[in-house]
CSV table of C-alpha atoms in Angstrom, one decimal:
chain,number,residue,atom,x,y,z
A,1,UNK,CA,20.0,26.7,-27.3
A,2,UNK,CA,16.4,26.4,-26.0
A,3,UNK,CA,15.1,29.8,-24.8
A,4,UNK,CA,11.9,29.9,-22.7
A,5,UNK,CA,9.7,33.0,-22.8
A,6,UNK,CA,7.3,33.2,-19.9
A,7,UNK,CA,5.1,35.8,-18.1
A,8,UNK,CA,1.5,36.7,-17.5
A,9,UNK,CA,-1.1,36.9,-20.2
A,10,UNK,CA,-1.0,40.0,-22.3
A,11,UNK,CA,2.5,41.2,-21.4
A,12,UNK,CA,3.7,40.9,-25.0
A,13,UNK,CA,5.5,37.6,-25.1
A,14,UNK,CA,4.4,36.8,-28.7
A,15,UNK,CA,5.4,40.3,-29.9
A,16,UNK,CA,8.8,39.9,-28.1
A,17,UNK,CA,9.4,36.6,-29.9
A,18,UNK,CA,8.4,38.1,-33.2
A,19,UNK,CA,10.9,40.9,-32.6
A,20,UNK,CA,13.7,38.4,-31.8
A,21,UNK,CA,12.9,36.5,-35.0
A,22,UNK,CA,13.0,39.7,-37.1
A,23,UNK,CA,16.3,40.8,-35.5
A,24,UNK,CA,18.1,37.4,-35.6
A,25,UNK,CA,16.7,35.3,-38.4
A,26,UNK,CA,19.2,36.5,-40.9
A,27,UNK,CA,22.1,35.3,-38.7
A,28,UNK,CA,20.6,32.4,-36.8
A,29,UNK,CA,18.6,29.3,-37.7
A,30,UNK,CA,15.5,29.7,-35.5
A,31,UNK,CA,12.3,27.7,-34.7
A,32,UNK,CA,9.5,28.5,-32.3
A,33,UNK,CA,7.2,26.3,-30.1
A,34,UNK,CA,4.1,27.9,-28.6
A,35,UNK,CA,1.8,26.6,-25.8
A,36,UNK,CA,-1.9,27.1,-25.4
A,37,UNK,CA,-4.7,25.0,-23.9
A,38,UNK,CA,-7.0,24.4,-26.8
A,39,UNK,CA,-5.9,26.8,-29.6
A,40,UNK,CA,-2.9,27.6,-31.8
A,41,UNK,CA,-3.6,31.3,-31.6
A,42,UNK,CA,-0.1,32.4,-30.7
A,43,UNK,CA,1.4,30.3,-33.4
A,44,UNK,CA,-1.0,31.7,-36.0
A,45,UNK,CA,-0.1,35.2,-34.8
A,46,UNK,CA,3.6,34.6,-35.4
A,47,UNK,CA,2.9,32.9,-38.8
A,48,UNK,CA,0.8,35.8,-39.9
A,49,UNK,CA,3.6,38.2,-38.9
A,50,UNK,CA,5.8,36.5,-41.4
A,51,UNK,CA,8.8,36.5,-39.1
A,52,UNK,CA,9.8,32.9,-39.9
A,53,UNK,CA,8.8,30.3,-42.5
A,54,UNK,CA,5.4,28.9,-41.2
A,55,UNK,CA,6.8,25.4,-40.9
A,56,UNK,CA,9.3,26.6,-38.3
A,57,UNK,CA,6.5,27.6,-35.9
A,58,UNK,CA,4.9,24.7,-34.0
A,59,UNK,CA,1.9,25.0,-31.7
A,60,UNK,CA,1.5,22.6,-28.7
A,61,UNK,CA,-2.1,22.4,-27.5
A,62,UNK,CA,-1.7,21.1,-24.0
A,63,UNK,CA,-5.4,20.3,-23.2
A,64,UNK,CA,-4.6,21.5,-19.7
A,65,UNK,CA,-2.7,24.2,-17.9
A,66,UNK,CA,0.3,25.3,-20.1
A,67,UNK,CA,2.2,25.8,-16.9
A,68,UNK,CA,2.2,22.1,-16.4
A,69,UNK,CA,3.7,21.5,-19.9
A,70,UNK,CA,6.6,23.8,-19.3
A,71,UNK,CA,7.3,23.0,-15.7
A,72,UNK,CA,6.0,19.6,-14.5
A,73,UNK,CA,5.6,17.3,-17.5
A,74,UNK,CA,7.7,18.7,-20.4
A,75,UNK,CA,7.1,15.7,-22.7
A,76,UNK,CA,4.8,17.4,-25.3
A,77,UNK,CA,7.3,20.3,-25.6
A,78,UNK,CA,10.3,18.1,-25.8
A,79,UNK,CA,8.7,16.0,-28.6
A,80,UNK,CA,7.8,19.2,-30.5
A,81,UNK,CA,11.4,20.6,-30.1
A,82,UNK,CA,13.0,17.3,-31.2
A,83,UNK,CA,10.7,17.2,-34.2
A,84,UNK,CA,11.8,20.7,-35.2
A,85,UNK,CA,15.4,19.9,-34.6
A,86,UNK,CA,15.1,16.8,-36.8
A,87,UNK,CA,13.5,18.8,-39.6
A,88,UNK,CA,15.7,21.9,-39.6
A,89,UNK,CA,19.0,20.7,-38.2
A,90,UNK,CA,21.2,22.4,-37.4
A,91,UNK,CA,19.2,24.9,-35.4
A,92,UNK,CA,20.9,27.6,-33.4
A,93,UNK,CA,17.9,28.7,-31.3
A,94,UNK,CA,14.5,27.2,-30.4
A,95,UNK,CA,12.2,29.7,-28.6
A,96,UNK,CA,9.5,28.2,-26.4
A,97,UNK,CA,6.6,30.4,-25.4
A,98,UNK,CA,4.6,29.8,-22.2
A,99,UNK,CA,0.9,30.0,-22.4
A,100,UNK,CA,1.2,32.7,-19.7
A,101,UNK,CA,-1.7,31.5,-17.6
A,102,UNK,CA,0.2,31.9,-14.4
A,103,UNK,CA,2.2,34.8,-13.0
A,104,UNK,CA,4.7,32.4,-11.4
A,105,UNK,CA,5.1,30.1,-14.5
A,106,UNK,CA,8.7,29.1,-14.9
A,107,UNK,CA,10.4,26.7,-17.3
A,108,UNK,CA,12.0,23.5,-16.1
A,109,UNK,CA,15.7,23.4,-16.7
A,110,UNK,CA,15.0,20.0,-18.4
A,111,UNK,CA,13.2,22.0,-21.1
A,112,UNK,CA,14.8,25.5,-21.4
A,113,UNK,CA,18.5,26.4,-21.3
A,114,UNK,CA,17.7,30.0,-20.6
A,115,UNK,CA,14.6,32.0,-19.7
A,116,UNK,CA,13.2,35.4,-20.3
A,117,UNK,CA,10.4,36.5,-17.9
A,118,UNK,CA,8.2,39.2,-19.3
A,119,UNK,CA,6.1,41.8,-17.4
A,120,UNK,CA,4.5,45.0,-18.8
A,121,UNK,CA,3.8,48.3,-17.3
A,122,UNK,CA,0.1,48.0,-17.9
A,123,UNK,CA,0.0,45.1,-15.4
A,124,UNK,CA,0.6,47.5,-12.6
A,125,UNK,CA,3.7,49.3,-11.3
A,126,UNK,CA,3.9,47.1,-8.2
A,127,UNK,CA,4.1,43.7,-10.0
A,128,UNK,CA,7.9,43.6,-10.1
A,129,UNK,CA,8.1,44.6,-6.4
A,130,UNK,CA,5.9,41.6,-5.5
A,131,UNK,CA,8.6,39.2,-6.8
A,132,UNK,CA,8.1,35.5,-7.4
A,133,UNK,CA,10.4,32.8,-9.0
A,134,UNK,CA,10.3,34.1,-12.6
A,135,UNK,CA,10.7,37.7,-11.6
A,136,UNK,CA,13.5,37.0,-9.2
A,137,UNK,CA,15.5,34.3,-10.9
A,138,UNK,CA,14.9,34.2,-14.7
A,139,UNK,CA,18.0,34.8,-16.8
A,140,UNK,CA,16.5,38.1,-18.1
A,141,UNK,CA,13.5,40.1,-16.8
A,142,UNK,CA,11.9,42.3,-19.4
A,143,UNK,CA,9.7,45.2,-18.3
A,144,UNK,CA,7.8,45.6,-21.5
A,145,UNK,CA,5.7,48.4,-23.2
A,146,UNK,CA,7.5,51.2,-21.4
A,147,UNK,CA,6.1,53.6,-23.9
A,148,UNK,CA,2.6,53.0,-22.4
A,149,UNK,CA,3.7,54.0,-18.9
A,150,UNK,CA,2.4,57.6,-19.0
A,151,UNK,CA,-1.0,56.3,-20.2
A,152,UNK,CA,-1.5,53.9,-17.4
A,153,UNK,CA,0.0,56.1,-14.6
A,154,UNK,CA,3.0,53.9,-14.0
A,155,UNK,CA,6.5,55.2,-13.2
A,156,UNK,CA,8.5,52.8,-15.5
A,157,UNK,CA,11.9,53.8,-14.0
A,158,UNK,CA,10.6,53.0,-10.5
A,159,UNK,CA,9.3,49.7,-11.7
A,160,UNK,CA,12.6,48.8,-13.3
A,161,UNK,CA,14.4,49.9,-10.0
A,162,UNK,CA,12.0,47.6,-8.0
A,163,UNK,CA,12.8,44.7,-10.4
A,164,UNK,CA,16.6,45.3,-10.0
A,165,UNK,CA,16.3,45.1,-6.2
A,166,UNK,CA,14.2,41.9,-6.5
A,167,UNK,CA,16.8,40.2,-8.7
A,168,UNK,CA,20.0,40.7,-6.8
A,169,UNK,CA,22.2,41.7,-9.8
A,170,UNK,CA,20.5,39.7,-12.5
A,171,UNK,CA,19.7,41.7,-15.6
A,172,UNK,CA,16.5,43.8,-16.2
A,173,UNK,CA,15.6,45.3,-19.6
A,174,UNK,CA,13.1,48.1,-20.1
A,175,UNK,CA,11.7,47.4,-23.6
A,176,UNK,CA,9.5,49.3,-26.0
A,177,UNK,CA,8.9,48.3,-29.6
A,178,UNK,CA,9.1,52.0,-30.4
A,179,UNK,CA,12.6,52.2,-29.0
A,180,UNK,CA,15.2,50.7,-31.3
A,181,UNK,CA,17.9,50.9,-28.8
A,182,UNK,CA,16.0,48.7,-26.3
A,183,UNK,CA,15.2,46.2,-29.1
A,184,UNK,CA,18.9,46.0,-29.9
A,185,UNK,CA,19.8,45.4,-26.2
A,186,UNK,CA,17.3,42.5,-26.2
A,187,UNK,CA,18.8,40.9,-29.4
A,188,UNK,CA,22.4,41.5,-28.0
A,189,UNK,CA,21.4,39.7,-24.8
A,190,UNK,CA,20.3,36.6,-26.8
A,191,UNK,CA,23.5,36.7,-28.8
A,192,UNK,CA,25.7,36.9,-25.7
A,193,UNK,CA,23.7,34.2,-23.9
A,194,UNK,CA,24.0,31.9,-27.0
A,195,UNK,CA,27.7,32.5,-27.1
A,196,UNK,CA,28.0,31.5,-23.5
A,197,UNK,CA,25.9,28.5,-24.0
A,198,UNK,CA,28.1,27.3,-26.9
A,199,UNK,CA,31.2,27.9,-24.9
A,200,UNK,CA,29.8,26.0,-21.9
A,201,UNK,CA,29.9,29.0,-19.6
A,202,UNK,CA,26.1,29.4,-19.6
A,203,UNK,CA,24.4,26.8,-17.3
A,204,UNK,CA,20.7,26.4,-17.2
A,205,UNK,CA,19.3,27.7,-13.9
A,206,UNK,CA,16.1,26.6,-12.2
A,207,UNK,CA,14.1,29.8,-11.7
A,208,UNK,CA,11.3,28.2,-9.8
A,209,UNK,CA,12.3,25.6,-7.2
A,210,UNK,CA,9.3,23.8,-5.7
A,211,UNK,CA,7.8,25.7,-2.8
A,212,UNK,CA,7.7,24.1,0.7
A,213,UNK,CA,4.9,21.5,0.8
A,214,UNK,CA,3.7,18.4,2.5
A,215,UNK,CA,2.2,15.0,1.5
A,216,UNK,CA,-0.1,12.7,3.4
A,217,UNK,CA,2.2,12.4,6.3
A,218,UNK,CA,1.8,16.1,7.0
A,219,UNK,CA,5.5,16.6,7.3
A,220,UNK,CA,6.5,19.8,5.4
A,221,UNK,CA,9.7,19.7,3.3
A,222,UNK,CA,11.3,21.3,0.3
A,223,UNK,CA,13.3,20.1,-2.8
A,224,UNK,CA,16.6,22.0,-3.3
A,225,UNK,CA,18.6,19.8,-5.6
A,226,UNK,CA,20.7,22.6,-7.2
A,227,UNK,CA,19.8,21.2,-10.6
A,228,UNK,CA,22.1,21.8,-13.5
A,229,UNK,CA,21.4,20.6,-17.0
A,230,UNK,CA,22.9,20.5,-20.4
A,231,UNK,CA,21.6,19.1,-23.7
A,232,UNK,CA,23.6,16.6,-25.7
């Protein structure tokens, strides 16, 4: 299963991925692909953390907006994933990290089978309430760093409640690295989703359908293809 992890810069995506690797590497065969514009900083952070063998962490340097590489032209990421799959087959889980340059960055279903969208309380208590494709339709929304809430004057419970209202029943997880129970709930969500993927009951959803737009003819239109996708 290919799991996308997206969200704004600084919300803790790399730390979340490191946590998943620590919790699951003993039971699953895992590889990670990171995305940045000109650096491999996120990949180096994960390698330094020692959560996986270094050769299982691959950096994609997009040379342009990472949002494009996970949403519009997924070619460099697909090549990186297929290279990892060839080297370490059979893999159970490939985690792909967005560069996080854009609040609304979402993964194409052609690239990711499931997606986690990550916010944190330090970004402001109103972020979840403002919505957006990733917040509203990702498979799991994580409200991260809840232990910091008292220090940034945010009501974490209210932020989670706002997120739940925005997601119409889709799951929301309040996460703190200092709360083992929340870390276990995150790992359990991945296990459950992977089980559903293997059984064929988990279908990749498109969390970010294209917004209404127009071309040279000036006629506004939308794309609503109801895309479903499965990997061979």
